[in-house]
Tab-separated table of C-alpha atoms in Angstrom:
chain	number	residue	atom	x	y	z
A	13	MET	CA	81.972	115.587	74.204
A	14	LYS	CA	81.809	116.500	77.887
A	15	GLU	CA	79.867	113.292	78.616
A	16	LYS	CA	82.425	111.182	76.699
A	17	LEU	CA	85.284	112.693	78.698
A	18	LYS	CA	83.390	111.974	81.904
A	19	ILE	CA	82.945	108.323	80.888
A	20	LEU	CA	86.645	108.078	79.981
A	21	ALA	CA	87.620	109.560	83.355
A	22	GLU	CA	85.445	106.988	85.137
A	23	LEU	CA	86.710	104.130	82.986
A	24	THR	CA	90.348	105.017	83.653
A	25	LYS	CA	89.799	105.746	87.390
A	26	ILE	CA	91.648	108.990	86.795
A	27	ARG	CA	91.843	110.066	90.461
A	28	ILE	CA	93.589	106.807	91.402
A	29	THR	CA	95.773	106.593	88.301
A	30	PHE	CA	96.856	110.199	88.826
A	31	PHE	CA	98.245	109.199	92.221
A	32	VAL	CA	100.086	106.284	90.556
A	33	MET	CA	101.750	108.912	88.377
A	34	VAL	CA	102.628	110.993	91.453
A	35	THR	CA	104.344	108.067	93.210
A	36	THR	CA	106.256	107.266	90.001
A	37	GLY	CA	107.438	110.874	89.921
A	38	PHE	CA	108.440	110.588	93.561
A	39	GLY	CA	110.693	107.622	92.725
A	40	TYR	CA	112.269	109.560	89.837
A	41	ILE	CA	112.907	112.681	91.934
A	42	ALA	CA	114.329	110.579	94.774
A	43	ALA	CA	116.894	109.176	92.337
A	44	THR	CA	117.854	112.327	90.454
A	45	ASP	CA	116.797	115.495	92.372
A	46	ILE	CA	115.773	117.053	89.044
A	47	PHE	CA	112.981	117.589	86.524
A	48	ASP	CA	113.817	116.952	82.870
A	49	PHE	CA	112.071	116.010	79.633
A	50	ASN	CA	112.388	112.276	80.321
A	51	PHE	CA	110.611	112.854	83.632
A	52	LEU	CA	107.518	114.078	81.744
A	53	LEU	CA	107.657	111.184	79.267
A	54	ILE	CA	107.836	108.655	82.095
A	55	LEU	CA	104.995	110.264	84.047
A	56	PHE	CA	102.752	110.356	80.980
A	57	GLY	CA	103.726	106.803	80.036
A	58	VAL	CA	102.874	105.483	83.499
A	59	LEU	CA	99.615	107.455	83.531
A	60	LEU	CA	98.539	105.901	80.211
A	61	LEU	CA	99.598	102.434	81.351
A	62	ALA	CA	97.732	102.796	84.662
A	63	CYS	CA	94.637	104.141	82.865
A	64	GLY	CA	94.709	101.153	80.496
A	65	SER	CA	95.059	98.792	83.434
A	66	ALA	CA	92.097	100.468	85.173
A	67	ALA	CA	89.943	100.166	82.039
A	68	LEU	CA	90.894	96.494	81.767
A	69	ASN	CA	89.895	96.064	85.415
A	70	HIS	CA	86.491	97.571	84.616
A	71	TYR	CA	86.139	95.026	81.811
A	72	GLN	CA	87.175	92.130	84.074
A	73	GLU	CA	84.811	93.128	86.912
A	74	ARG	CA	81.812	94.300	84.889
A	75	PHE	CA	79.528	91.551	86.227
A	76	THR	CA	80.425	91.929	89.924
A	77	ASP	CA	80.353	95.728	89.580
A	78	ALA	CA	76.707	95.433	88.521
A	79	LEU	CA	75.903	93.798	91.878
A	80	MET	CA	77.426	96.484	94.101
A	81	SER	CA	75.793	99.807	95.008
A	82	ARG	CA	79.166	101.565	94.850
A	83	THR	CA	79.989	100.378	91.342
A	84	LYS	CA	76.691	99.647	89.573
A	85	ASN	CA	76.742	103.062	87.856
A	86	ARG	CA	80.218	102.588	86.411
A	87	PRO	CA	80.423	102.907	82.600
A	88	LEU	CA	80.175	99.165	81.819
A	89	PRO	CA	77.387	97.944	84.147
A	90	SER	CA	75.351	101.081	83.432
A	91	GLY	CA	75.670	100.531	79.665
A	92	LYS	CA	77.372	103.888	78.989
A	93	ILE	CA	80.018	102.040	76.992
A	94	SER	CA	80.166	98.560	75.491
A	95	PRO	CA	82.616	95.911	76.822
A	96	ALA	CA	84.301	95.681	73.412
A	97	LYS	CA	84.873	99.442	73.286
A	98	ALA	CA	86.228	99.473	76.833
A	99	LEU	CA	88.636	96.666	75.948
A	100	GLU	CA	89.717	98.503	72.816
A	101	ILE	CA	90.458	101.676	74.808
A	102	SER	CA	92.318	99.632	77.413
A	103	VAL	CA	94.613	97.972	74.853
A	104	LEU	CA	95.307	101.310	73.144
A	105	LEU	CA	96.215	103.004	76.437
A	106	ILE	CA	98.384	100.093	77.595
A	107	LEU	CA	100.379	99.921	74.355
A	108	SER	CA	100.817	103.724	74.262
A	109	GLY	CA	101.967	103.723	77.886
A	110	ILE	CA	104.516	100.959	77.321
A	111	VAL	CA	105.993	102.739	74.286
A	112	LEU	CA	106.281	106.070	76.118
A	113	LEU	CA	107.777	104.393	79.174
A	114	PHE	CA	110.407	102.687	77.037
A	115	VAL	CA	111.263	105.896	75.159
A	116	GLY	CA	111.499	108.021	78.311
A	117	GLY	CA	112.983	105.362	80.585
A	118	ASN	CA	114.738	102.104	79.847
A	119	PHE	CA	114.199	98.354	79.572
A	120	ILE	CA	114.121	97.749	83.353
A	121	SER	CA	111.555	100.472	84.096
A	122	THR	CA	109.385	99.253	81.204
A	123	LEU	CA	109.627	95.715	82.550
A	124	PHE	CA	108.397	96.901	85.964
A	125	GLY	CA	105.535	98.743	84.260
A	126	ILE	CA	104.458	95.535	82.528
A	127	LEU	CA	104.962	93.555	85.750
A	128	ASN	CA	102.613	95.925	87.585
A	129	LEU	CA	99.978	95.498	84.876
A	130	ILE	CA	100.225	91.691	85.117
A	131	TRP	CA	100.198	91.786	88.926
A	132	TYR	CA	97.095	93.990	89.106
A	133	ASN	CA	94.989	92.534	86.285
A	134	GLY	CA	96.364	89.008	86.108
A	135	ILE	CA	96.933	88.162	89.772
A	136	TYR	CA	95.275	90.569	92.221
A	137	THR	CA	91.962	91.071	90.367
A	138	PRO	CA	91.098	87.322	90.124
A	139	LEU	CA	92.635	86.576	93.550
A	140	LYS	CA	90.349	88.990	95.418
A	141	ARG	CA	87.370	86.886	94.318
A	142	LYS	CA	89.006	83.921	96.047
A	143	SER	CA	90.646	85.258	99.199
A	144	SER	CA	89.868	87.980	101.707
A	145	LEU	CA	93.639	88.406	102.183
A	146	ALA	CA	94.289	89.175	98.503
A	147	ILE	CA	95.128	92.766	99.370
A	148	ILE	CA	98.423	91.684	100.979
A	149	PRO	CA	100.055	90.408	97.753
A	150	GLY	CA	97.945	92.992	95.887
A	151	SER	CA	99.695	95.801	97.758
A	152	LEU	CA	102.724	95.266	95.542
A	153	VAL	CA	100.748	97.189	92.925
A	154	GLY	CA	101.222	100.322	95.042
A	155	ALA	CA	104.897	99.586	95.717
A	156	ILE	CA	106.028	99.192	92.094
A	157	PRO	CA	105.316	102.677	90.564
A	158	PRO	CA	108.075	104.456	92.549
A	159	ILE	CA	110.435	101.659	91.448
A	160	ILE	CA	109.503	102.446	87.836
A	161	GLY	CA	110.434	106.098	88.383
A	162	TRP	CA	113.630	105.231	90.259
A	163	THR	CA	114.928	102.741	87.660
A	164	ALA	CA	113.887	104.997	84.761
A	165	ALA	CA	116.143	107.663	86.282
A	166	GLY	CA	119.034	105.191	86.392
A	167	GLY	CA	118.777	104.372	90.100
A	168	TYR	CA	120.248	101.105	91.388
A	169	LEU	CA	117.416	98.600	91.842
A	170	LEU	CA	118.618	97.227	95.193
A	171	SER	CA	119.437	100.609	96.719
A	172	PRO	CA	118.188	100.935	100.343
A	173	GLN	CA	116.425	104.196	99.395
A	174	ILE	CA	114.091	102.693	96.791
A	175	LEU	CA	113.539	99.527	98.823
A	176	MET	CA	112.415	101.710	101.759
A	177	ILE	CA	110.176	103.837	99.531
A	178	ALA	CA	108.558	100.720	98.031
A	179	PHE	CA	108.067	99.245	101.521
A	180	PHE	CA	106.380	102.473	102.697
A	181	PHE	CA	103.861	102.380	99.826
A	182	PHE	CA	103.339	98.633	100.238
A	183	ILE	CA	102.424	98.992	103.929
A	184	TRP	CA	100.096	101.950	103.259
A	185	GLN	CA	97.955	99.982	100.808
A	186	ILE	CA	96.711	97.550	103.450
A	187	PRO	CA	95.015	99.924	105.937
A	188	HIS	CA	93.873	102.020	102.967
A	189	PHE	CA	91.869	99.045	101.628
A	190	TRP	CA	90.688	97.730	104.995
A	191	LEU	CA	89.260	101.134	105.917
A	192	LEU	CA	87.257	100.978	102.679
A	193	LEU	CA	86.175	97.455	103.575
A	194	LEU	CA	84.816	98.599	106.944
A	195	VAL	CA	82.430	100.956	105.142
A	196	LEU	CA	81.643	98.827	102.069
A	197	ASP	CA	81.542	95.385	103.658
A	198	GLU	CA	77.890	94.639	102.783
A	199	ASP	CA	78.458	95.776	99.197
A	200	TYR	CA	81.362	93.341	98.783
A	201	LYS	CA	79.297	90.502	100.275
A	202	ARG	CA	76.418	91.291	97.894
A	203	ALA	CA	78.816	90.766	94.979
A	204	GLY	CA	79.961	87.434	96.437
A	205	MET	CA	83.432	88.711	97.378
A	206	PRO	CA	85.161	87.163	100.415
A	207	THR	CA	85.722	89.724	103.164
A	208	LEU	CA	87.678	89.774	106.391
A	209	THR	CA	84.512	90.437	108.366
A	210	SER	CA	83.724	86.728	107.937
A	211	ILE	CA	86.830	86.074	110.081
A	212	PHE	CA	86.945	89.128	112.353
A	213	SER	CA	84.233	91.318	113.784
A	214	LYS	CA	84.246	94.914	112.558
A	215	ASP	CA	85.434	95.988	115.979
A	216	GLN	CA	88.435	93.624	115.725
A	217	LEU	CA	89.129	94.643	112.125
A	218	SER	CA	89.052	98.289	113.144
A	219	ARG	CA	91.728	97.654	115.799
A	220	ILE	CA	93.841	95.567	113.374
A	221	THR	CA	93.623	98.398	110.838
A	222	PHE	CA	94.783	100.831	113.532
A	223	ILE	CA	97.945	98.711	113.979
A	224	TRP	CA	98.606	98.806	110.208
A	225	ILE	CA	98.153	102.592	110.210
A	226	ILE	CA	100.744	102.887	112.970
A	227	SER	CA	103.029	100.576	110.969
A	228	THR	CA	102.637	102.899	107.960
A	229	ALA	CA	103.472	105.885	110.152
A	230	ILE	CA	106.565	104.174	111.604
A	231	SER	CA	107.779	103.075	108.167
A	232	SER	CA	107.862	106.742	107.097
A	233	LEU	CA	110.427	107.399	109.848
A	234	PHE	CA	112.880	105.108	108.044
A	235	LEU	CA	112.870	107.349	104.937
A	236	PRO	CA	115.233	109.945	106.500
A	237	MET	CA	117.397	107.104	107.855
A	238	VAL	CA	118.293	105.971	104.315
A	239	ALA	CA	119.459	109.465	103.342
A	240	LEU	CA	116.306	110.448	101.449
A	241	VAL	CA	115.969	113.645	103.514
A	242	GLN	CA	118.698	116.246	103.885
A	243	THR	CA	117.183	119.108	105.883
A	244	GLU	CA	116.300	119.058	109.567
A	245	ILE	CA	112.968	120.843	109.132
A	246	VAL	CA	111.652	118.109	106.832
A	247	LYS	CA	112.716	115.432	109.319
A	248	TYR	CA	110.814	117.248	112.080
A	249	LEU	CA	107.768	117.642	109.833
A	250	ILE	CA	107.714	113.883	109.189
A	251	VAL	CA	107.906	113.168	112.927
A	252	PHE	CA	105.126	115.700	113.574
A	253	SER	CA	102.899	114.137	110.889
A	254	VAL	CA	103.498	110.670	112.378
A	255	ILE	CA	102.381	111.881	115.804
A	256	LEU	CA	99.333	113.619	114.316
A	257	LEU	CA	98.311	110.524	112.310
A	258	THR	CA	98.688	108.325	115.388
A	259	VAL	CA	96.612	110.582	117.616
A	260	ASN	CA	93.871	111.033	115.000
A	261	SER	CA	93.713	107.282	114.343
A	262	LEU	CA	93.073	106.485	118.027
A	263	LYS	CA	89.368	106.943	117.240
A	264	LEU	CA	89.486	103.598	115.423
A	265	LEU	CA	89.961	101.839	118.753
A	266	LYS	CA	86.317	102.687	119.498
A	267	TYR	CA	84.557	101.408	116.383
A	268	SER	CA	81.215	103.001	115.537
A	269	GLU	CA	78.620	101.801	113.010
A	270	GLU	CA	78.235	105.454	111.975
A	271	TYR	CA	81.594	105.034	110.162
A	272	SER	CA	82.595	108.639	110.890
A	273	SER	CA	85.862	107.540	112.552
A	274	VAL	CA	86.591	105.159	109.653
A	275	ARG	CA	85.997	107.832	107.000
A	276	PHE	CA	88.113	110.270	109.022
A	277	ALA	CA	90.934	107.712	109.274
A	278	PHE	CA	90.709	106.997	105.511
A	279	ARG	CA	91.151	110.668	104.627
A	280	ASN	CA	93.823	111.035	107.297
A	281	ILE	CA	96.140	108.268	106.116
A	282	ASN	CA	95.857	109.365	102.476
A	283	PHE	CA	96.690	112.980	103.370
A	284	PHE	CA	99.573	111.684	105.478
A	285	VAL	CA	101.106	109.778	102.536
A	286	LEU	CA	100.600	112.742	100.187
A	287	PHE	CA	102.171	115.078	102.758
A	288	VAL	CA	105.256	112.858	103.226
A	289	VAL	CA	105.718	112.511	99.453
A	290	SER	CA	105.337	116.277	98.975
A	291	ILE	CA	107.777	117.447	101.632
A	292	ILE	CA	110.472	114.928	100.657
A	293	SER	CA	110.081	115.972	97.001
A	294	ILE	CA	110.444	119.634	98.022
A	295	ASP	CA	113.502	118.703	100.087
A	296	LYS	CA	115.084	116.968	97.088
A	297	LEU	CA	114.237	119.655	94.506
A	298	ILE	CA	114.424	122.965	96.366
A	299	LEU	CA	115.939	122.881	99.852
């Protein structure tokens, strides 16, 4: 049983899909300032939908995964589960997620949930085999979950608040992926995937990624400007975290093949996003 749960967790990329659920919750809280029963239904619905999408991605990439050191031990290439079973689990999770999202939310939020599934599995996944710049349109996948939460809570779709939140998560996705690319470049090449290191040197890509990290940091400063933050202390904390992220990311300007600065920057930008989401949520719910 324990082994089956472990395989299911790997197949559904639970650590990533959990964060999809968190950003959906952030959109909901930003719109309503409350927890309620629908909030739980929407979170669980999005989690199931994201897990189904992740399992479908495993199915789609099972052959390239077998060629990469990072992914060759995943459930499908390692033979822990059959492709047909993985597809069956994926369909079950996707349908369950859509139903829960519709029950807890509304037609618009369900539509965005389906759109995100199509964008990730139908557009981004095949596109990244064709273009090293696929992550730019693919970053919409990270921008849509908070919109699902916002619209499920009855928020106006074109409100400046949700547009700014979506923009913040969209920008973050790009340096997040490129930092991974700096470490896993040879693995991607081994699987025949186009990478930006065929256009830029790693030193150049490291500096470009630094600029995107700073852009992510600056975009967070617009969140208080659209009335998403009420208390002064949270505004100061965001400014402080922006300064800290900027200073810590300066190490990227001196690229090292030891990757220590890249790994540090990867952890740093993810903690930064989690920190901003957490303190704004606390501001909305408690302060």
